[in-house]
Amino acid sequence: MRKLIVFLIVLVILLVAVDRVAAAGVERDLANRIAAAADLSGTPKVTIEGIPFLTQAVSGRYPEVRFDLGTLTYGGVPVKNLRGAAYDVTAPLADVLQNRADIRAGRLTVSGTLTRATIDKYAPRGVKIGGNGQRLTASGEVTLGANKVKFDAELRVQVTDGQIRLQAEKIEGVPAALAQFVSYSIPFKGELPFDVKVTGVRSVAEGLEFTAEATDVPLSG
């Protein structure tokens, strides 16, 4: 009985070791594919969620694959902490082993952060962006007749036609109708990796955090 128990323990350890080694190999392959699909100069960190890995590998389906792309620039706009997840990844084991390119994600999401400095950079001339982590604010001056009048306002942030748009509201110091002139977009529509479209945005301490997604995404080799 004791020998059987020892044998079973050793067998479990070996299976776990094989599982992790195999997972590491497929993670490297997916990292290379994601790097190619996102046109990266380096390879991202990739983690296949769920255990046991070998069960997923044999079935050729991975429910969730997470990746970290770091800080990148799209359309001239720097994006910090760009990370994402690919869901329902179809990757037949034979295709992975032979480096074939027909590997796809049923759905792919990414999120990243635009810093206050970036948001401020694209603001209208004379407008300064601030905030407290809960709401972004704008301050500056607008021309009213022959005079320049200072104002303070809160900014409403929304997604319009796949773009992040900021619009002044609750403006103080000038007539409310002038809020429409304090409005602008972050210009990276169509530039994000995997052809994802921005679906949501929220104010955070560092600036703005956005989420974006796409469906039926190829992860070419």
PDB file of C-alpha atoms in Angstrom:
ATOM      1  CA  MET A   1       0.000   0.000   0.000  1.00  0.00           C
ATOM      2  CA  ARG A   2       2.800   2.392   0.905  1.00  0.00           C
ATOM      3  CA  LYS A   3       4.515   1.783  -2.434  1.00  0.00           C
ATOM      4  CA  LEU A   4       1.242   2.426  -4.256  1.00  0.00           C
ATOM      5  CA  ILE A   5       0.751   5.723  -2.432  1.00  0.00           C
ATOM      6  CA  VAL A   6       4.315   6.804  -3.249  1.00  0.00           C
ATOM      7  CA  PHE A   7       3.784   5.803  -6.882  1.00  0.00           C
ATOM      8  CA  LEU A   8       0.564   7.800  -7.107  1.00  0.00           C
ATOM      9  CA  ILE A   9       2.219  10.859  -5.563  1.00  0.00           C
ATOM     10  CA  VAL A  10       5.107  10.656  -8.041  1.00  0.00           C
ATOM     11  CA  LEU A  11       2.654  10.183 -10.907  1.00  0.00           C
ATOM     12  CA  VAL A  12       0.678  13.275  -9.889  1.00  0.00           C
ATOM     13  CA  ILE A  13       3.872  15.326  -9.634  1.00  0.00           C
ATOM     14  CA  LEU A  14       4.960  14.168 -13.091  1.00  0.00           C
ATOM     15  CA  LEU A  15       1.571  14.972 -14.593  1.00  0.00           C
ATOM     16  CA  VAL A  16       1.612  18.433 -13.064  1.00  0.00           C
ATOM     17  CA  ALA A  17       5.137  19.008 -14.363  1.00  0.00           C
ATOM     18  CA  VAL A  18       4.198  17.858 -17.865  1.00  0.00           C
ATOM     19  CA  ASP A  19       1.077  20.019 -17.739  1.00  0.00           C
ATOM     20  CA  ARG A  20       3.067  23.152 -16.834  1.00  0.00           C
ATOM     21  CA  VAL A  21       5.808  22.477 -19.413  1.00  0.00           C
ATOM     22  CA  ALA A  22       3.209  22.003 -22.144  1.00  0.00           C
ATOM     23  CA  ALA A  23       1.362  25.148 -21.031  1.00  0.00           C
ATOM     24  CA  ALA A  24       4.565  27.176 -21.160  1.00  0.00           C
ATOM     25  CA  GLY A  25       5.213  26.013 -24.725  1.00  0.00           C
ATOM     26  CA  VAL A  26       1.747  26.970 -25.966  1.00  0.00           C
ATOM     27  CA  GLU A  27       1.907  30.277 -24.078  1.00  0.00           C
ATOM     28  CA  ARG A  28       5.130  31.096 -25.964  1.00  0.00           C
ATOM     29  CA  ASP A  29       3.464  30.236 -29.259  1.00  0.00           C
ATOM     30  CA  LEU A  30       0.421  32.379 -28.489  1.00  0.00           C
ATOM     31  CA  ALA A  31       2.680  35.224 -27.315  1.00  0.00           C
ATOM     32  CA  ASN A  32       4.430  35.193 -30.704  1.00  0.00           C
ATOM     33  CA  ARG A  33       1.094  35.147 -32.519  1.00  0.00           C
ATOM     34  CA  ILE A  34      -0.313  38.007 -30.461  1.00  0.00           C
ATOM     35  CA  ALA A  35       2.884  39.996 -31.049  1.00  0.00           C
ATOM     36  CA  ALA A  36       2.533  39.485 -34.808  1.00  0.00           C
ATOM     37  CA  ALA A  37      -1.183  40.333 -34.821  1.00  0.00           C
ATOM     38  CA  ALA A  38      -0.574  43.520 -32.787  1.00  0.00           C
ATOM     39  CA  ASP A  39       2.607  44.428 -34.719  1.00  0.00           C
ATOM     40  CA  LEU A  40       4.759  44.445 -31.578  1.00  0.00           C
ATOM     41  CA  SER A  41       8.546  44.632 -31.533  1.00  0.00           C
ATOM     42  CA  GLY A  42       8.693  42.335 -28.477  1.00  0.00           C
ATOM     43  CA  THR A  43       6.599  39.495 -27.146  1.00  0.00           C
ATOM     44  CA  PRO A  44       3.884  40.033 -24.528  1.00  0.00           C
ATOM     45  CA  LYS A  45       3.425  38.079 -21.338  1.00  0.00           C
ATOM     46  CA  VAL A  46       0.717  35.461 -21.934  1.00  0.00           C
ATOM     47  CA  THR A  47      -1.101  33.305 -19.390  1.00  0.00           C
ATOM     48  CA  ILE A  48      -3.527  30.510 -20.212  1.00  0.00           C
ATOM     49  CA  GLU A  49      -6.182  30.423 -17.498  1.00  0.00           C
ATOM     50  CA  GLY A  50      -7.694  27.212 -16.181  1.00  0.00           C
ATOM     51  CA  ILE A  51      -6.339  23.798 -15.247  1.00  0.00           C
ATOM     52  CA  PRO A  52      -5.560  21.142 -16.211  1.00  0.00           C
ATOM     53  CA  PHE A  53      -3.949  22.606 -19.298  1.00  0.00           C
ATOM     54  CA  LEU A  54      -3.591  19.284 -21.148  1.00  0.00           C
ATOM     55  CA  THR A  55      -7.361  18.853 -21.188  1.00  0.00           C
ATOM     56  CA  GLN A  56      -7.673  22.178 -22.987  1.00  0.00           C
ATOM     57  CA  ALA A  57      -4.817  21.367 -25.353  1.00  0.00           C
ATOM     58  CA  VAL A  58      -6.328  18.048 -26.407  1.00  0.00           C
ATOM     59  CA  SER A  59      -9.719  19.681 -27.038  1.00  0.00           C
ATOM     60  CA  GLY A  60      -8.087  22.531 -28.953  1.00  0.00           C
ATOM     61  CA  ARG A  61     -10.107  25.162 -27.058  1.00  0.00           C
ATOM     62  CA  TYR A  62      -8.920  27.605 -24.418  1.00  0.00           C
ATOM     63  CA  PRO A  63     -11.708  29.478 -22.586  1.00  0.00           C
ATOM     64  CA  GLU A  64      -9.477  32.373 -21.541  1.00  0.00           C
ATOM     65  CA  VAL A  65      -5.989  33.568 -22.501  1.00  0.00           C
ATOM     66  CA  ARG A  66      -4.691  36.730 -20.809  1.00  0.00           C
ATOM     67  CA  PHE A  67      -1.909  38.952 -22.153  1.00  0.00           C
ATOM     68  CA  ASP A  68      -0.028  42.084 -21.111  1.00  0.00           C
ATOM     69  CA  LEU A  69       1.245  44.421 -23.858  1.00  0.00           C
ATOM     70  CA  GLY A  70       2.742  47.125 -21.609  1.00  0.00           C
ATOM     71  CA  THR A  71       2.884  50.744 -22.825  1.00  0.00           C
ATOM     72  CA  LEU A  72       2.410  51.328 -26.552  1.00  0.00           C
ATOM     73  CA  THR A  73       1.585  54.223 -28.870  1.00  0.00           C
ATOM     74  CA  TYR A  74      -1.311  54.165 -31.342  1.00  0.00           C
ATOM     75  CA  GLY A  75      -2.072  57.029 -33.706  1.00  0.00           C
ATOM     76  CA  GLY A  76       0.474  59.106 -31.803  1.00  0.00           C
ATOM     77  CA  VAL A  77      -1.409  58.472 -28.541  1.00  0.00           C
ATOM     78  CA  PRO A  78       0.518  56.661 -25.774  1.00  0.00           C
ATOM     79  CA  VAL A  79      -1.515  53.999 -23.954  1.00  0.00           C
ATOM     80  CA  LYS A  80      -0.262  52.731 -20.585  1.00  0.00           C
ATOM     81  CA  ASN A  81      -0.853  49.312 -19.069  1.00  0.00           C
ATOM     82  CA  LEU A  82      -2.435  47.879 -22.204  1.00  0.00           C
ATOM     83  CA  ARG A  83      -3.689  44.417 -21.341  1.00  0.00           C
ATOM     84  CA  GLY A  84      -6.350  42.071 -22.559  1.00  0.00           C
ATOM     85  CA  ALA A  85      -7.939  38.682 -22.759  1.00  0.00           C
ATOM     86  CA  ALA A  86      -8.849  36.382 -25.621  1.00  0.00           C
ATOM     87  CA  TYR A  87     -11.889  34.195 -25.010  1.00  0.00           C
ATOM     88  CA  ASP A  88     -12.926  30.937 -26.630  1.00  0.00           C
ATOM     89  CA  VAL A  89      -9.595  30.557 -28.412  1.00  0.00           C
ATOM     90  CA  THR A  90      -9.671  27.802 -31.032  1.00  0.00           C
ATOM     91  CA  ALA A  91      -6.182  26.363 -31.324  1.00  0.00           C
ATOM     92  CA  PRO A  92      -6.041  22.742 -32.464  1.00  0.00           C
ATOM     93  CA  LEU A  93      -2.954  21.109 -30.985  1.00  0.00           C
ATOM     94  CA  ALA A  94      -1.708  19.976 -34.400  1.00  0.00           C
ATOM     95  CA  ASP A  95      -1.891  23.566 -35.677  1.00  0.00           C
ATOM     96  CA  VAL A  96       0.092  24.837 -32.707  1.00  0.00           C
ATOM     97  CA  LEU A  97       2.772  22.154 -33.083  1.00  0.00           C
ATOM     98  CA  GLN A  98       3.105  22.808 -36.825  1.00  0.00           C
ATOM     99  CA  ASN A  99       2.920  26.625 -36.462  1.00  0.00           C
ATOM    100  CA  ARG A 100      -0.146  26.955 -38.668  1.00  0.00           C
ATOM    101  CA  ALA A 101      -1.940  30.288 -38.698  1.00  0.00           C
ATOM    102  CA  ASP A 102      -5.618  29.296 -38.368  1.00  0.00           C
ATOM    103  CA  ILE A 103      -5.940  30.088 -34.665  1.00  0.00           C
ATOM    104  CA  ARG A 104      -8.744  32.448 -33.649  1.00  0.00           C
ATOM    105  CA  ALA A 105     -10.330  34.055 -30.611  1.00  0.00           C
ATOM    106  CA  GLY A 106     -14.107  34.134 -30.482  1.00  0.00           C
ATOM    107  CA  ARG A 107     -13.933  37.417 -28.578  1.00  0.00           C
ATOM    108  CA  LEU A 108     -11.015  39.622 -27.578  1.00  0.00           C
ATOM    109  CA  THR A 109     -10.994  42.533 -25.144  1.00  0.00           C
ATOM    110  CA  VAL A 110      -8.306  45.065 -24.264  1.00  0.00           C
ATOM    111  CA  SER A 111      -8.095  47.872 -21.743  1.00  0.00           C
ATOM    112  CA  GLY A 112      -5.576  50.642 -21.240  1.00  0.00           C
ATOM    113  CA  THR A 113      -5.033  53.991 -19.576  1.00  0.00           C
ATOM    114  CA  LEU A 114      -4.656  57.462 -21.073  1.00  0.00           C
ATOM    115  CA  THR A 115      -2.722  59.679 -18.674  1.00  0.00           C
ATOM    116  CA  ARG A 116      -3.749  63.191 -17.687  1.00  0.00           C
ATOM    117  CA  ALA A 117      -0.809  64.511 -19.724  1.00  0.00           C
ATOM    118  CA  THR A 118      -2.144  62.796 -22.853  1.00  0.00           C
ATOM    119  CA  ILE A 119      -5.688  64.049 -22.280  1.00  0.00           C
ATOM    120  CA  ASP A 120      -4.351  67.559 -21.716  1.00  0.00           C
ATOM    121  CA  LYS A 121      -2.231  67.408 -24.876  1.00  0.00           C
ATOM    122  CA  TYR A 122      -5.281  67.108 -27.146  1.00  0.00           C
ATOM    123  CA  ALA A 123      -7.442  69.664 -25.336  1.00  0.00           C
ATOM    124  CA  PRO A 124      -8.365  72.898 -27.180  1.00  0.00           C
ATOM    125  CA  ARG A 125      -5.769  75.642 -26.975  1.00  0.00           C
ATOM    126  CA  GLY A 126      -5.941  77.534 -23.713  1.00  0.00           C
ATOM    127  CA  VAL A 127      -7.742  74.708 -21.888  1.00  0.00           C
ATOM    128  CA  LYS A 128      -6.082  72.885 -18.997  1.00  0.00           C
ATOM    129  CA  ILE A 129      -7.262  69.455 -17.862  1.00  0.00           C
ATOM    130  CA  GLY A 130      -7.380  68.454 -14.197  1.00  0.00           C
ATOM    131  CA  GLY A 131      -9.450  66.223 -11.962  1.00  0.00           C
ATOM    132  CA  ASN A 132      -9.653  64.283  -8.731  1.00  0.00           C
ATOM    133  CA  GLY A 133      -9.915  60.688  -9.969  1.00  0.00           C
ATOM    134  CA  GLN A 134     -13.707  60.788  -9.936  1.00  0.00           C
ATOM    135  CA  ARG A 135     -14.291  63.419 -12.620  1.00  0.00           C
ATOM    136  CA  LEU A 136     -12.068  65.226 -15.091  1.00  0.00           C
ATOM    137  CA  THR A 137     -12.188  69.013 -15.047  1.00  0.00           C
ATOM    138  CA  ALA A 138     -11.310  71.728 -17.541  1.00  0.00           C
ATOM    139  CA  SER A 139     -10.245  75.307 -16.872  1.00  0.00           C
ATOM    140  CA  GLY A 140      -9.042  78.111 -19.081  1.00  0.00           C
ATOM    141  CA  GLU A 141     -10.529  80.960 -21.035  1.00  0.00           C
ATOM    142  CA  VAL A 142     -12.808  81.522 -23.997  1.00  0.00           C
ATOM    143  CA  THR A 143     -13.341  84.578 -26.168  1.00  0.00           C
ATOM    144  CA  LEU A 144     -16.603  86.353 -25.408  1.00  0.00           C
ATOM    145  CA  GLY A 145     -17.006  89.323 -27.734  1.00  0.00           C
ATOM    146  CA  ALA A 146     -13.838  91.347 -27.468  1.00  0.00           C
ATOM    147  CA  ASN A 147     -12.930  89.853 -24.109  1.00  0.00           C
ATOM    148  CA  LYS A 148     -11.385  86.639 -22.879  1.00  0.00           C
ATOM    149  CA  VAL A 149     -13.300  85.175 -19.958  1.00  0.00           C
ATOM    150  CA  LYS A 150     -12.004  82.507 -17.589  1.00  0.00           C
ATOM    151  CA  PHE A 151     -14.106  79.432 -16.912  1.00  0.00           C
ATOM    152  CA  ASP A 152     -14.155  76.198 -14.905  1.00  0.00           C
ATOM    153  CA  ALA A 153     -16.105  73.109 -15.912  1.00  0.00           C
ATOM    154  CA  GLU A 154     -16.530  69.407 -15.365  1.00  0.00           C
ATOM    155  CA  LEU A 155     -15.962  67.109 -18.327  1.00  0.00           C
ATOM    156  CA  ARG A 156     -18.372  64.448 -19.492  1.00  0.00           C
ATOM    157  CA  VAL A 157     -16.518  61.521 -21.061  1.00  0.00           C
ATOM    158  CA  GLN A 158     -18.274  59.204 -23.471  1.00  0.00           C
ATOM    159  CA  VAL A 159     -17.699  56.885 -26.409  1.00  0.00           C
ATOM    160  CA  THR A 160     -19.052  58.254 -29.687  1.00  0.00           C
ATOM    161  CA  ASP A 161     -18.656  56.284 -32.903  1.00  0.00           C
ATOM    162  CA  GLY A 162     -15.745  54.324 -31.455  1.00  0.00           C
ATOM    163  CA  GLN A 163     -13.914  57.424 -30.217  1.00  0.00           C
ATOM    164  CA  ILE A 164     -13.373  58.799 -26.729  1.00  0.00           C
ATOM    165  CA  ARG A 165     -14.973  62.237 -26.614  1.00  0.00           C
ATOM    166  CA  LEU A 166     -14.771  64.839 -23.865  1.00  0.00           C
ATOM    167  CA  GLN A 167     -17.427  67.521 -23.483  1.00  0.00           C
ATOM    168  CA  ALA A 168     -17.573  70.358 -20.941  1.00  0.00           C
ATOM    169  CA  GLU A 169     -20.629  70.558 -18.685  1.00  0.00           C
ATOM    170  CA  LYS A 170     -21.547  72.369 -15.472  1.00  0.00           C
ATOM    171  CA  ILE A 171     -19.478  75.263 -16.752  1.00  0.00           C
ATOM    172  CA  GLU A 172     -18.926  78.266 -14.510  1.00  0.00           C
ATOM    173  CA  GLY A 173     -17.786  81.806 -15.340  1.00  0.00           C
ATOM    174  CA  VAL A 174     -19.344  81.952 -18.816  1.00  0.00           C
ATOM    175  CA  PRO A 175     -22.828  81.290 -20.276  1.00  0.00           C
ATOM    176  CA  ALA A 176     -23.731  77.581 -20.302  1.00  0.00           C
ATOM    177  CA  ALA A 177     -24.122  77.639 -24.095  1.00  0.00           C
ATOM    178  CA  LEU A 178     -20.345  78.130 -24.454  1.00  0.00           C
ATOM    179  CA  ALA A 179     -19.695  74.643 -23.039  1.00  0.00           C
ATOM    180  CA  GLN A 180     -20.125  73.273 -26.577  1.00  0.00           C
ATOM    181  CA  PHE A 181     -16.865  74.955 -27.587  1.00  0.00           C
ATOM    182  CA  VAL A 182     -14.901  72.965 -25.003  1.00  0.00           C
ATOM    183  CA  SER A 183     -15.219  69.588 -26.708  1.00  0.00           C
ATOM    184  CA  TYR A 184     -12.691  67.267 -28.353  1.00  0.00           C
ATOM    185  CA  SER A 185     -11.819  63.638 -29.127  1.00  0.00           C
ATOM    186  CA  ILE A 186      -8.775  61.446 -28.500  1.00  0.00           C
ATOM    187  CA  PRO A 187      -7.539  60.719 -32.061  1.00  0.00           C
ATOM    188  CA  PHE A 188      -6.785  57.011 -32.158  1.00  0.00           C
ATOM    189  CA  LYS A 189      -9.898  55.628 -33.796  1.00  0.00           C
ATOM    190  CA  GLY A 190      -9.030  52.641 -35.961  1.00  0.00           C
ATOM    191  CA  GLU A 191      -5.453  52.470 -34.636  1.00  0.00           C
ATOM    192  CA  LEU A 192      -5.833  50.017 -31.750  1.00  0.00           C
ATOM    193  CA  PRO A 193      -4.535  46.428 -32.087  1.00  0.00           C
ATOM    194  CA  PHE A 194      -6.700  43.535 -33.315  1.00  0.00           C
ATOM    195  CA  ASP A 195      -9.143  46.094 -34.828  1.00  0.00           C
ATOM    196  CA  VAL A 196     -10.859  46.414 -31.463  1.00  0.00           C
ATOM    197  CA  LYS A 197     -13.446  49.165 -31.037  1.00  0.00           C
ATOM    198  CA  VAL A 198     -13.685  51.276 -27.896  1.00  0.00           C
ATOM    199  CA  THR A 199     -16.822  50.289 -25.976  1.00  0.00           C
ATOM    200  CA  GLY A 200     -16.423  52.032 -22.617  1.00  0.00           C
ATOM    201  CA  VAL A 201     -14.400  54.613 -20.701  1.00  0.00           C
ATOM    202  CA  ARG A 202     -14.186  55.738 -17.092  1.00  0.00           C
ATOM    203  CA  SER A 203     -12.256  58.302 -15.084  1.00  0.00           C
ATOM    204  CA  VAL A 204      -9.488  56.939 -12.838  1.00  0.00           C
ATOM    205  CA  ALA A 205      -6.825  58.589 -10.691  1.00  0.00           C
ATOM    206  CA  GLU A 206      -4.254  58.456 -13.502  1.00  0.00           C
ATOM    207  CA  GLY A 207      -6.557  59.740 -16.237  1.00  0.00           C
ATOM    208  CA  LEU A 208      -8.974  57.692 -18.323  1.00  0.00           C
ATOM    209  CA  GLU A 209      -9.257  53.925 -18.542  1.00  0.00           C
ATOM    210  CA  PHE A 210     -10.926  52.562 -21.671  1.00  0.00           C
ATOM    211  CA  THR A 211     -12.122  49.136 -22.724  1.00  0.00           C
ATOM    212  CA  ALA A 212     -12.390  47.878 -26.285  1.00  0.00           C
ATOM    213  CA  GLU A 213     -13.319  44.609 -27.946  1.00  0.00           C
ATOM    214  CA  ALA A 214     -13.613  42.674 -31.180  1.00  0.00           C
ATOM    215  CA  THR A 215     -15.052  39.312 -32.222  1.00  0.00           C
ATOM    216  CA  ASP A 216     -13.691  36.483 -34.363  1.00  0.00           C
ATOM    217  CA  VAL A 217     -10.100  37.690 -34.126  1.00  0.00           C
ATOM    218  CA  PRO A 218      -7.356  35.796 -36.031  1.00  0.00           C
ATOM    219  CA  LEU A 219      -4.090  35.216 -34.172  1.00  0.00           C
ATOM    220  CA  SER A 220      -1.770  34.757 -37.124  1.00  0.00           C
ATOM    221  CA  GLY A 221       1.708  33.317 -36.764  1.00  0.00           C
TER     222      GLY A 221
END
